[in-house]
PDB file of C-alpha atoms and ligand atoms in Angstrom:
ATOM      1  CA  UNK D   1       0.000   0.000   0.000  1.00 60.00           C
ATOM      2  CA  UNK D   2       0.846   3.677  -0.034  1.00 72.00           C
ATOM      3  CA  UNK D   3       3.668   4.522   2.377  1.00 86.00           C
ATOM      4  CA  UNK D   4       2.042   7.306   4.346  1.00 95.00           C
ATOM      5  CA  UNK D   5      -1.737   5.837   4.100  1.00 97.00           C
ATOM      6  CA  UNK D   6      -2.493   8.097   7.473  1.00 97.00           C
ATOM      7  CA  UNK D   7      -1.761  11.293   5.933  1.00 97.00           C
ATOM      8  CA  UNK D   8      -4.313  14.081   6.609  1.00 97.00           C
ATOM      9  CA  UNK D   9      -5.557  11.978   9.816  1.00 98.00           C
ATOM     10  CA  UNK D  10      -4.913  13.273  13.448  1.00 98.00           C
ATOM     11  CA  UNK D  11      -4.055  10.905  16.189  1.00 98.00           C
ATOM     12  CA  UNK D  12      -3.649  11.035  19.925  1.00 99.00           C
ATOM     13  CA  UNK D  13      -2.436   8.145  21.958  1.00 99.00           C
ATOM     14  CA  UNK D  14      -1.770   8.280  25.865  1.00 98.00           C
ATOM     15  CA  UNK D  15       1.160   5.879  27.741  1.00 98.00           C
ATOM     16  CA  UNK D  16       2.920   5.998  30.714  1.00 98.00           C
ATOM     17  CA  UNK D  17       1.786   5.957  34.115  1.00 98.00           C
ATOM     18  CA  UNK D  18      -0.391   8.671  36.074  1.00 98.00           C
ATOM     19  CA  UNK D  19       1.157  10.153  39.384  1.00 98.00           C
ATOM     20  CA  UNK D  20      -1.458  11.297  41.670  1.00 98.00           C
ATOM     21  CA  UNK D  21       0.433  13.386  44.832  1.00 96.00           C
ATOM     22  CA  UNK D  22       0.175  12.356  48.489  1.00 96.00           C
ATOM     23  CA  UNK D  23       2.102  14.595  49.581  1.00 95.00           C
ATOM     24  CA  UNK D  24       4.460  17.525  47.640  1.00 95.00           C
ATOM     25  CA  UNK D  25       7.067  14.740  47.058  1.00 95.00           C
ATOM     26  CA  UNK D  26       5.084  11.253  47.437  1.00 96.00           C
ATOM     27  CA  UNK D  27       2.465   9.926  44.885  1.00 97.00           C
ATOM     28  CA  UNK D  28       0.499   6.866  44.202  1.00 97.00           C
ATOM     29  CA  UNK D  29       1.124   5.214  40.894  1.00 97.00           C
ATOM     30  CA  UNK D  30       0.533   2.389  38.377  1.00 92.00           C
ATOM     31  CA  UNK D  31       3.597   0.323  36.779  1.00 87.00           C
ATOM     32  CA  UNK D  32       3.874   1.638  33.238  1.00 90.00           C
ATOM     33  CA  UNK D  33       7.026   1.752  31.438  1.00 93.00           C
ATOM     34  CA  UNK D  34       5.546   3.751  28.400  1.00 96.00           C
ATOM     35  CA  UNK D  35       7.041   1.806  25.968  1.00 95.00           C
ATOM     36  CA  UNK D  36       3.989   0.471  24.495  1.00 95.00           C
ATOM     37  CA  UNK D  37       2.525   3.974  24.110  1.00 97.00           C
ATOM     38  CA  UNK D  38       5.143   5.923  23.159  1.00 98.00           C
ATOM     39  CA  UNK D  39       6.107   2.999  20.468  1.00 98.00           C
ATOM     40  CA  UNK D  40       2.334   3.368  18.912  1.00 98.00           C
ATOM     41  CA  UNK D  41       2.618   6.917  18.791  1.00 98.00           C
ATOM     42  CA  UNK D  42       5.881   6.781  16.344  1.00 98.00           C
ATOM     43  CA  UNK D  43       4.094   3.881  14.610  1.00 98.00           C
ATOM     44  CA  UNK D  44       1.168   6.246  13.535  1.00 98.00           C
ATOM     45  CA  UNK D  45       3.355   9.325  12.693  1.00 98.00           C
ATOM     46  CA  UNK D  46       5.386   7.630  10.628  1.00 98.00           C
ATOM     47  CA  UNK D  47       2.527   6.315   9.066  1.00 97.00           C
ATOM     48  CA  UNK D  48       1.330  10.040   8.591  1.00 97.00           C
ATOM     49  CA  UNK D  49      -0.594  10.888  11.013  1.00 98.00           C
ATOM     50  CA  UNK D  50      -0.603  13.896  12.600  1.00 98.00           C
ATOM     51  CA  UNK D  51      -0.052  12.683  16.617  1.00 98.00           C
ATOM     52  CA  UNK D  52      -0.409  13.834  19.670  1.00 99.00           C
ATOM     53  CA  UNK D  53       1.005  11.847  22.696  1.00 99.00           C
ATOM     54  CA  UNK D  54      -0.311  12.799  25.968  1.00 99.00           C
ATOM     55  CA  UNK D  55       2.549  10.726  28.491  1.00 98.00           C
ATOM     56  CA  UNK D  56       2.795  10.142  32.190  1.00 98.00           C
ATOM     57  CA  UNK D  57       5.956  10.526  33.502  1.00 98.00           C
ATOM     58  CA  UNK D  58       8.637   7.796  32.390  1.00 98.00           C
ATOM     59  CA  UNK D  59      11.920   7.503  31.420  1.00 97.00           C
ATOM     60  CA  UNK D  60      10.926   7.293  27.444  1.00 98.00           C
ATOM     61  CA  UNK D  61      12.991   9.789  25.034  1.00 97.00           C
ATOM     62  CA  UNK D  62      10.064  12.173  23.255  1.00 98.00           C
ATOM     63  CA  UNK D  63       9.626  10.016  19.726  1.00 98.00           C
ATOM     64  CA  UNK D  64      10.408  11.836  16.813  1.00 96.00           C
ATOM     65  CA  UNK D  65       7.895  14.036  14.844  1.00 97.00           C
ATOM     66  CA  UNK D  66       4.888  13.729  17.762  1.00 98.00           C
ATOM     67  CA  UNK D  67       3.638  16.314  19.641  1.00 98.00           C
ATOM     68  CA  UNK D  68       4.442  15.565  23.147  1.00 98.00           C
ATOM     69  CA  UNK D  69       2.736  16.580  26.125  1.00 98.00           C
ATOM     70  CA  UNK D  70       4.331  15.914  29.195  1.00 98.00           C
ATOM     71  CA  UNK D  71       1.628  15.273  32.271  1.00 98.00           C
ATOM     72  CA  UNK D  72       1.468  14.177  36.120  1.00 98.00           C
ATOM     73  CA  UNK D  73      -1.704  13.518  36.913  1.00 98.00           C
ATOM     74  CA  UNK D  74      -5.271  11.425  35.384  1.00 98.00           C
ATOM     75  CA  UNK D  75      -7.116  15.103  35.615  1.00 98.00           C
ATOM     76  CA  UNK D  76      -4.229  16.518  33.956  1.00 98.00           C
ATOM     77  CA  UNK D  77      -4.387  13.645  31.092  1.00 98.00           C
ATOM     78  CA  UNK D  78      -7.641  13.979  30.701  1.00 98.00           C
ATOM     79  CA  UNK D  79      -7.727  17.838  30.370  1.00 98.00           C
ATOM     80  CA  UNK D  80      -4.965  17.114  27.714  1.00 98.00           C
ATOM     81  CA  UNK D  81      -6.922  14.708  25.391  1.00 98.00           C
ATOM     82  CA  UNK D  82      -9.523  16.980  24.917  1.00 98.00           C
ATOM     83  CA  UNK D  83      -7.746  19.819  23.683  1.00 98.00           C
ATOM     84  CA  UNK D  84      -6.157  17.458  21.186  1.00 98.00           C
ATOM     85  CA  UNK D  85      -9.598  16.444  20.296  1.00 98.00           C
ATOM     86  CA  UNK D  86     -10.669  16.135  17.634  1.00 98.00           C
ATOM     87  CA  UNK D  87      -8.847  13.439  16.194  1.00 98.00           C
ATOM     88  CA  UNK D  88      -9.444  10.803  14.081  1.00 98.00           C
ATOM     89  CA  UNK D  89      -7.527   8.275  16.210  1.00 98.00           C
ATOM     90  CA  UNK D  90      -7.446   7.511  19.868  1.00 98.00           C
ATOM     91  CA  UNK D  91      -5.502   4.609  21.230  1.00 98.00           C
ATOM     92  CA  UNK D  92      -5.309   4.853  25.110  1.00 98.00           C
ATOM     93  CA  UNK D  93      -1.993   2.507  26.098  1.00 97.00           C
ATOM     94  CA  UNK D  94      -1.484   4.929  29.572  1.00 98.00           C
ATOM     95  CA  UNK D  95      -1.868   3.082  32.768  1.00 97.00           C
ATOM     96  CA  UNK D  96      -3.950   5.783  34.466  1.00 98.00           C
ATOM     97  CA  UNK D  97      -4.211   4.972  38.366  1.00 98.00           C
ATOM     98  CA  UNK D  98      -7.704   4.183  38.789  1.00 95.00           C
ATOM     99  CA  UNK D  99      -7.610   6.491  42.112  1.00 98.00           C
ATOM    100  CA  UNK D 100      -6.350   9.426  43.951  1.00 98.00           C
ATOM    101  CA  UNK D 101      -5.940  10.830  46.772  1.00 97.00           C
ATOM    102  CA  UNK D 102      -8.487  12.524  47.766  1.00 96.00           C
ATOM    103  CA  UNK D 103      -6.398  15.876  49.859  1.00 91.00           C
ATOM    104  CA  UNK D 104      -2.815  16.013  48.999  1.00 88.00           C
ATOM    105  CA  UNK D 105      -0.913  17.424  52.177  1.00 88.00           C
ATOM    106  CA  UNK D 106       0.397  20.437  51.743  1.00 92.00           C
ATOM    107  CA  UNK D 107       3.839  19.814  52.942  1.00 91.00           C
ATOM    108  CA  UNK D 108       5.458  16.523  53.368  1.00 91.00           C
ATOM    109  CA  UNK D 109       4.426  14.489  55.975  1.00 88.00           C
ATOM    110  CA  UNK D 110       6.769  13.473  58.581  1.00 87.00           C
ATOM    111  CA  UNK D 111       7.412   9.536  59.900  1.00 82.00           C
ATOM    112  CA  UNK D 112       6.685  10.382  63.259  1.00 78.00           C
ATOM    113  CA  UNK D 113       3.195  12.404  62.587  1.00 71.00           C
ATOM    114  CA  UNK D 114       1.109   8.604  62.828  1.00 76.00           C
ATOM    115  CA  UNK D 115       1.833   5.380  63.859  1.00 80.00           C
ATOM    116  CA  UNK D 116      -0.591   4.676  61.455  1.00 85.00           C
ATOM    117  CA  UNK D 117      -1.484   6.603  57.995  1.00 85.00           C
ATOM    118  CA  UNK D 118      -5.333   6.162  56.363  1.00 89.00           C
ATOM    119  CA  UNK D 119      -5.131   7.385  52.941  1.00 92.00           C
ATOM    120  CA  UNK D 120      -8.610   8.322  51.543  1.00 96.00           C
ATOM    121  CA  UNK D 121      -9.067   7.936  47.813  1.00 97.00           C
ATOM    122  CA  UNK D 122     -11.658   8.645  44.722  1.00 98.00           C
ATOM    123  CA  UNK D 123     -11.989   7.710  41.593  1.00 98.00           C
ATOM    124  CA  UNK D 124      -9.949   9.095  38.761  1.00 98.00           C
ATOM    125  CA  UNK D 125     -11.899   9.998  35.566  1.00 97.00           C
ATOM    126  CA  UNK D 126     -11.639   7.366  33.021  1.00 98.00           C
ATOM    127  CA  UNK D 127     -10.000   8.922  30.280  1.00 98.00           C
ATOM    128  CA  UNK D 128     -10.785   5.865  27.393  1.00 98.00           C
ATOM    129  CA  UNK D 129     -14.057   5.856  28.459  1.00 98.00           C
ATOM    130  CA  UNK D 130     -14.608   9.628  28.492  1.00 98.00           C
ATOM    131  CA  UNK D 131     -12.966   9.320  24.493  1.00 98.00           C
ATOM    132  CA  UNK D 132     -15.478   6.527  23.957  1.00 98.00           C
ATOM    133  CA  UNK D 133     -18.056   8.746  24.762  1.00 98.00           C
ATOM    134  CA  UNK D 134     -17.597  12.083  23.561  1.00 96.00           C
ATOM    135  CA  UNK D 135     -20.661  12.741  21.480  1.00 95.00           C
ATOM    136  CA  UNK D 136     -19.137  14.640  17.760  1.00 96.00           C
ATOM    137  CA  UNK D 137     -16.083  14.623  19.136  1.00 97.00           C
ATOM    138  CA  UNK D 138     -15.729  11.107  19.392  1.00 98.00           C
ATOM    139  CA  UNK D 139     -12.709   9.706  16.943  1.00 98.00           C
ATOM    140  CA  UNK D 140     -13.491   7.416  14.328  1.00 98.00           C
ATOM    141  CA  UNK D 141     -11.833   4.625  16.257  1.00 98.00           C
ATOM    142  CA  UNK D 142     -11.413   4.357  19.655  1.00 98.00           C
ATOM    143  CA  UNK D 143      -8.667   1.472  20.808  1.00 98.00           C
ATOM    144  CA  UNK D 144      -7.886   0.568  24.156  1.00 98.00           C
ATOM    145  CA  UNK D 145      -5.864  -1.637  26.170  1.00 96.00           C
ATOM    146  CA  UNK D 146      -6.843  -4.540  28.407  1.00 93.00           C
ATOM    147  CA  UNK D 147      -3.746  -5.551  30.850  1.00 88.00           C
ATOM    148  CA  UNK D 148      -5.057  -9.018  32.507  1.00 88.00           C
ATOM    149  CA  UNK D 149      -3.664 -12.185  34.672  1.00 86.00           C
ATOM    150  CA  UNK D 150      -6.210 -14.692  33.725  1.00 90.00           C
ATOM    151  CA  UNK D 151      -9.778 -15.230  31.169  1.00 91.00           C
ATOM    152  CA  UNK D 152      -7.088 -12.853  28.965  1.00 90.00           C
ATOM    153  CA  UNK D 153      -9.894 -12.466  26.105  1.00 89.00           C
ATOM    154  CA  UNK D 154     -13.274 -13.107  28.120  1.00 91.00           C
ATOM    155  CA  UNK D 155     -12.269 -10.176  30.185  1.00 92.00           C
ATOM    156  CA  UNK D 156     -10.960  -7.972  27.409  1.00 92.00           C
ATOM    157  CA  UNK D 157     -14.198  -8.325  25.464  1.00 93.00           C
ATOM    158  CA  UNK D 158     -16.157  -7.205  28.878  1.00 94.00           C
ATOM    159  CA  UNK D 159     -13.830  -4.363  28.899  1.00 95.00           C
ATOM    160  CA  UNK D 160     -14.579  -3.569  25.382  1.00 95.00           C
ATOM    161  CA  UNK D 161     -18.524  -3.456  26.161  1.00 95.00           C
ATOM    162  CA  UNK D 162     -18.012  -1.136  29.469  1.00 96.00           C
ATOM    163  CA  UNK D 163     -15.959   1.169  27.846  1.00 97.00           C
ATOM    164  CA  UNK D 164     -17.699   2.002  24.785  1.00 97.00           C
ATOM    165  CA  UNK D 165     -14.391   1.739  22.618  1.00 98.00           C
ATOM    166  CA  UNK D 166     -14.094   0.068  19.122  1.00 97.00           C
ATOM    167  CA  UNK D 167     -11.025  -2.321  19.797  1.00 97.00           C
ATOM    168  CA  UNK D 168      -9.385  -3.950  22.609  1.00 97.00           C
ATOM    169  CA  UNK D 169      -5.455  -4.887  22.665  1.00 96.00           C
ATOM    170  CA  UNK D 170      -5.345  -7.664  25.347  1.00 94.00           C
ATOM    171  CA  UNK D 171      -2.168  -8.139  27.026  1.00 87.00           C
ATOM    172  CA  UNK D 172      -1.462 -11.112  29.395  1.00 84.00           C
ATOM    173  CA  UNK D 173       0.809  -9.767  32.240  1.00 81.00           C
ATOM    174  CA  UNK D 174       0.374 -12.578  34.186  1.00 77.00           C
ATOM    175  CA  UNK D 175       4.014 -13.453  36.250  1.00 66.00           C
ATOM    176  CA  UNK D 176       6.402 -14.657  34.298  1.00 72.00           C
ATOM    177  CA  UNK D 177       5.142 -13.420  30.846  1.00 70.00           C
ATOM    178  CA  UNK D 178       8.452 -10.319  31.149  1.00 70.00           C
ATOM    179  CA  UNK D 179       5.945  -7.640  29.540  1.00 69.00           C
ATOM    180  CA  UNK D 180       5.576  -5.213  32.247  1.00 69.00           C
ATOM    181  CA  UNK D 181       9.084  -3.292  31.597  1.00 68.00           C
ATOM    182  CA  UNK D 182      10.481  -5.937  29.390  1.00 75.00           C
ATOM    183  CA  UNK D 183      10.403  -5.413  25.101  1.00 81.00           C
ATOM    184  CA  UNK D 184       8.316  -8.249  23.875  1.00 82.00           C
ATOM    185  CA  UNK D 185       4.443  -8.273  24.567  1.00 83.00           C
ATOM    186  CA  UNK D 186       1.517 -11.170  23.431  1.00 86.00           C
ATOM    187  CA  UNK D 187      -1.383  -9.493  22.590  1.00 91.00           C
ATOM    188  CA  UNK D 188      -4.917 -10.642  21.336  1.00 93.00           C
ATOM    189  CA  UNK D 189      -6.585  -7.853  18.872  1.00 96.00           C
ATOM    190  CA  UNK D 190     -10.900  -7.848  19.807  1.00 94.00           C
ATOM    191  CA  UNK D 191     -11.933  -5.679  17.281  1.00 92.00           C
ATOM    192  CA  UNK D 192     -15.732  -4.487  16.262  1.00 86.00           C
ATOM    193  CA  UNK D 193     -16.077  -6.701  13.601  1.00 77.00           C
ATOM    194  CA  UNK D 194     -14.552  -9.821  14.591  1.00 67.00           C
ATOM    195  CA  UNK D 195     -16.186 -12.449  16.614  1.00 75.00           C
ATOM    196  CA  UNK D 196     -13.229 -14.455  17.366  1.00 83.00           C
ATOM    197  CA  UNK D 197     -10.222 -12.037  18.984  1.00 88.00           C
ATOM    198  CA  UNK D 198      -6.561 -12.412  16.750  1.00 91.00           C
ATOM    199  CA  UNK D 199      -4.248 -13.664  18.481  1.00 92.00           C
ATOM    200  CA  UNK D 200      -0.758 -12.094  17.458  1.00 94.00           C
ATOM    201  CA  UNK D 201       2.707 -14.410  17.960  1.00 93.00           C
ATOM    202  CA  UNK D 202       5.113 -12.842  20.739  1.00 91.00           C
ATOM    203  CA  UNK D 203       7.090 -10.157  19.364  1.00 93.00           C
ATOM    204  CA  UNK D 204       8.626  -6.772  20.278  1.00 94.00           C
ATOM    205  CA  UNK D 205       6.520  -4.000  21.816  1.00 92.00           C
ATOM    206  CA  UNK D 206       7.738  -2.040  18.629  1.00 96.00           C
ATOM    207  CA  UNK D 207       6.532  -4.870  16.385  1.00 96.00           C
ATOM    208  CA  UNK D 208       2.788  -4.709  18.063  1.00 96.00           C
ATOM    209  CA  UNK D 209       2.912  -0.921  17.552  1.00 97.00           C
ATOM    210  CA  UNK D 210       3.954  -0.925  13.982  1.00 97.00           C
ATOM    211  CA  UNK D 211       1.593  -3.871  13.219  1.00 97.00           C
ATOM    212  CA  UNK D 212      -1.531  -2.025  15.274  1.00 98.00           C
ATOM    213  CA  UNK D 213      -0.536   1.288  13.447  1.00 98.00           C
ATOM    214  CA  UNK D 214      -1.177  -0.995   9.866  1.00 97.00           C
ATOM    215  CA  UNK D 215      -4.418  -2.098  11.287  1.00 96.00           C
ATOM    216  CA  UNK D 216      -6.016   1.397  12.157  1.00 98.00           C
ATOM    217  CA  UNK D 217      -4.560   2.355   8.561  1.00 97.00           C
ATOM    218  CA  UNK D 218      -6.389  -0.440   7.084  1.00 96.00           C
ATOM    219  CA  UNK D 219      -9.474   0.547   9.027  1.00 95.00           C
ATOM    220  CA  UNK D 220      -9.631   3.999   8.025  1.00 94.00           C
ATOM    221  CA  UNK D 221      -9.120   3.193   4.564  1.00 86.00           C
ATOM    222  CA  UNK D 222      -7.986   5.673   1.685  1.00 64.00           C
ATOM    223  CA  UNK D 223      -5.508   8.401   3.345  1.00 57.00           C
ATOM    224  CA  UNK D 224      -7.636  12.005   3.756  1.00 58.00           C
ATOM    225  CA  UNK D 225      -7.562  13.917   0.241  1.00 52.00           C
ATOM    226  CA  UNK D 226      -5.430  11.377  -1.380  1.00 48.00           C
TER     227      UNK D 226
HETATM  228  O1  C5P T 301     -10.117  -0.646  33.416  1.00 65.21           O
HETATM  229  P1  C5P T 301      -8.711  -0.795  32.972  1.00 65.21           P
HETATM  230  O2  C5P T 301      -7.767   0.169  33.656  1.00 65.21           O
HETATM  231  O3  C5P T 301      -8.169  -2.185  33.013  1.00 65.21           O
HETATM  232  O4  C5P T 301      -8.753  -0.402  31.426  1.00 65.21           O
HETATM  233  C1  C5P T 301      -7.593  -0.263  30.679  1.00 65.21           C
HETATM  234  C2  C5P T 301      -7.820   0.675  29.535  1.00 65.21           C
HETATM  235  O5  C5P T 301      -8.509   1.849  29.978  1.00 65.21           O
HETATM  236  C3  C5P T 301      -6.528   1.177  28.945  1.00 65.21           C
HETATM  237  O6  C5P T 301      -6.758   1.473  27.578  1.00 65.21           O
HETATM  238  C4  C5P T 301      -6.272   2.434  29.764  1.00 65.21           C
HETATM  239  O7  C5P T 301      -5.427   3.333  29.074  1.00 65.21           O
HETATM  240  C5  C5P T 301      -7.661   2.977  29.907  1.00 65.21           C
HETATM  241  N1  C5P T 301      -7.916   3.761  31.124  1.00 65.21           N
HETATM  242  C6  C5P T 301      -8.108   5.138  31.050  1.00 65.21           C
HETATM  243  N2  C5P T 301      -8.403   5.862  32.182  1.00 65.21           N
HETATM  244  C7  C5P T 301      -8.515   5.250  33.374  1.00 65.21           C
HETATM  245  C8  C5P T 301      -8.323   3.852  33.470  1.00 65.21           C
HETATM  246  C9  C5P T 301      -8.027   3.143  32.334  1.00 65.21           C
HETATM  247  O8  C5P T 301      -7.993   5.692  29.947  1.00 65.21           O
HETATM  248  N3  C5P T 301      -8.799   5.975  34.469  1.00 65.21           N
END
């Protein structure tokens, strides 16, 4: 096919973790290495697309010809995503904590203020969801991510249904499977049209991004005023 089939399309993928502050220097997270993320969002630019990558904190290098945006917190990533909107595209690879803190301390608390610390949370907005859901501003195609331990596709397809997105990349992290921090990922692709889920063969984090970044090309067809 044509090498730059997402030209004239506007994407937006999230990755990394979320930190949500305890205190000015402590914060709750989730594990997220942002390589997945980052590696879809230089999958779809070079592709064409015109990208936006709304990151976590991680140790990641910014990749090359995507607008970065550099956030802390799930409220902050949200906020972000919808000033990218709209976009054609959203694939949401960040692992957002599902909760926060519900007062951060103003200053940092001291060992010897408790012998015992209760930390009070709510719910984080759920930013895939939110995407899912945004009336004519919804993209085109909405994928998430589905990071499970067990019933890898059974859950993945609930998750798909909840959310309200098009796709679902399921992930088996179970212990022992290297992919949380490690290069090589085994993924299962539930997509709209598909009653039985793909099942991809282990490869590199890079490979699933390149090969999802295909996909969504084939999805959306003909590149914009081509
Ligand atoms: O519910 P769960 O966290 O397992 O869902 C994972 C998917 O939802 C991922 O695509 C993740 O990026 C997204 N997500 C989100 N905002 C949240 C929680 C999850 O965008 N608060």
């Amino acid at each position: 096919g044509q090498a730059r089939p997402l030209a004239g399309r506007r994407a937006l993928v999230t990755s990394g973790p979320t930190h949500e502050p305890i205190d000015p220097v402590r914060y709750l997270a989730n594990r997220s290495s942002g390589k997945q993320g980052h590696a879809i969002a230089g999958a779809l630019a070079r592709l064409g697309a015109a990208t936006t990558l709304v990151t976590g904190p991680t140790v990641q290098v910014d990749p090359p010809g995507v607008r970065v945006q550099h956030v802390e917190s799930a409220r902050d990533m949200l906020a972000a995503c919808q000033d990218a909107l709209p976009v054609d595209i959203a694939v949401c690879a960040a692992a957002v904590a599902d909760w926060r803190p519900s007062d951060c301390a103003p200053q940092k608390m001291k060992r010897g203020d408790a012998a015992e610390l209760g930390l009070r949370l709510q719910p984080n907005p759920d930013i895939l969801a939110a995407l899912s859901a945004a009336g004519n501003q919804r993209p085109a195609l909405v994928v998430g991510f589905a990071a499970e331990t067990e019933r890898v596709v059974e859950h993945a397809r609930e998750k798909r249904a909840r959310k309200g997105c098009d796709w679902i990349v399921a992930n088996d992290v179970s212990v022992g499977t290297g992919t949380f921090g490690g290069d090589d990922n085994t993924v299962h692709l539930i997509t709209d049209d598909a009653t039985t889920p793909e099942t991809w063969p282990r490869m590199t984090k890079q490979a699933v991004a390149d090969t999802l970044a295909e996909r969504i090309a084939e999805r959306l067809g003909t590149a914009k005023g081509a």
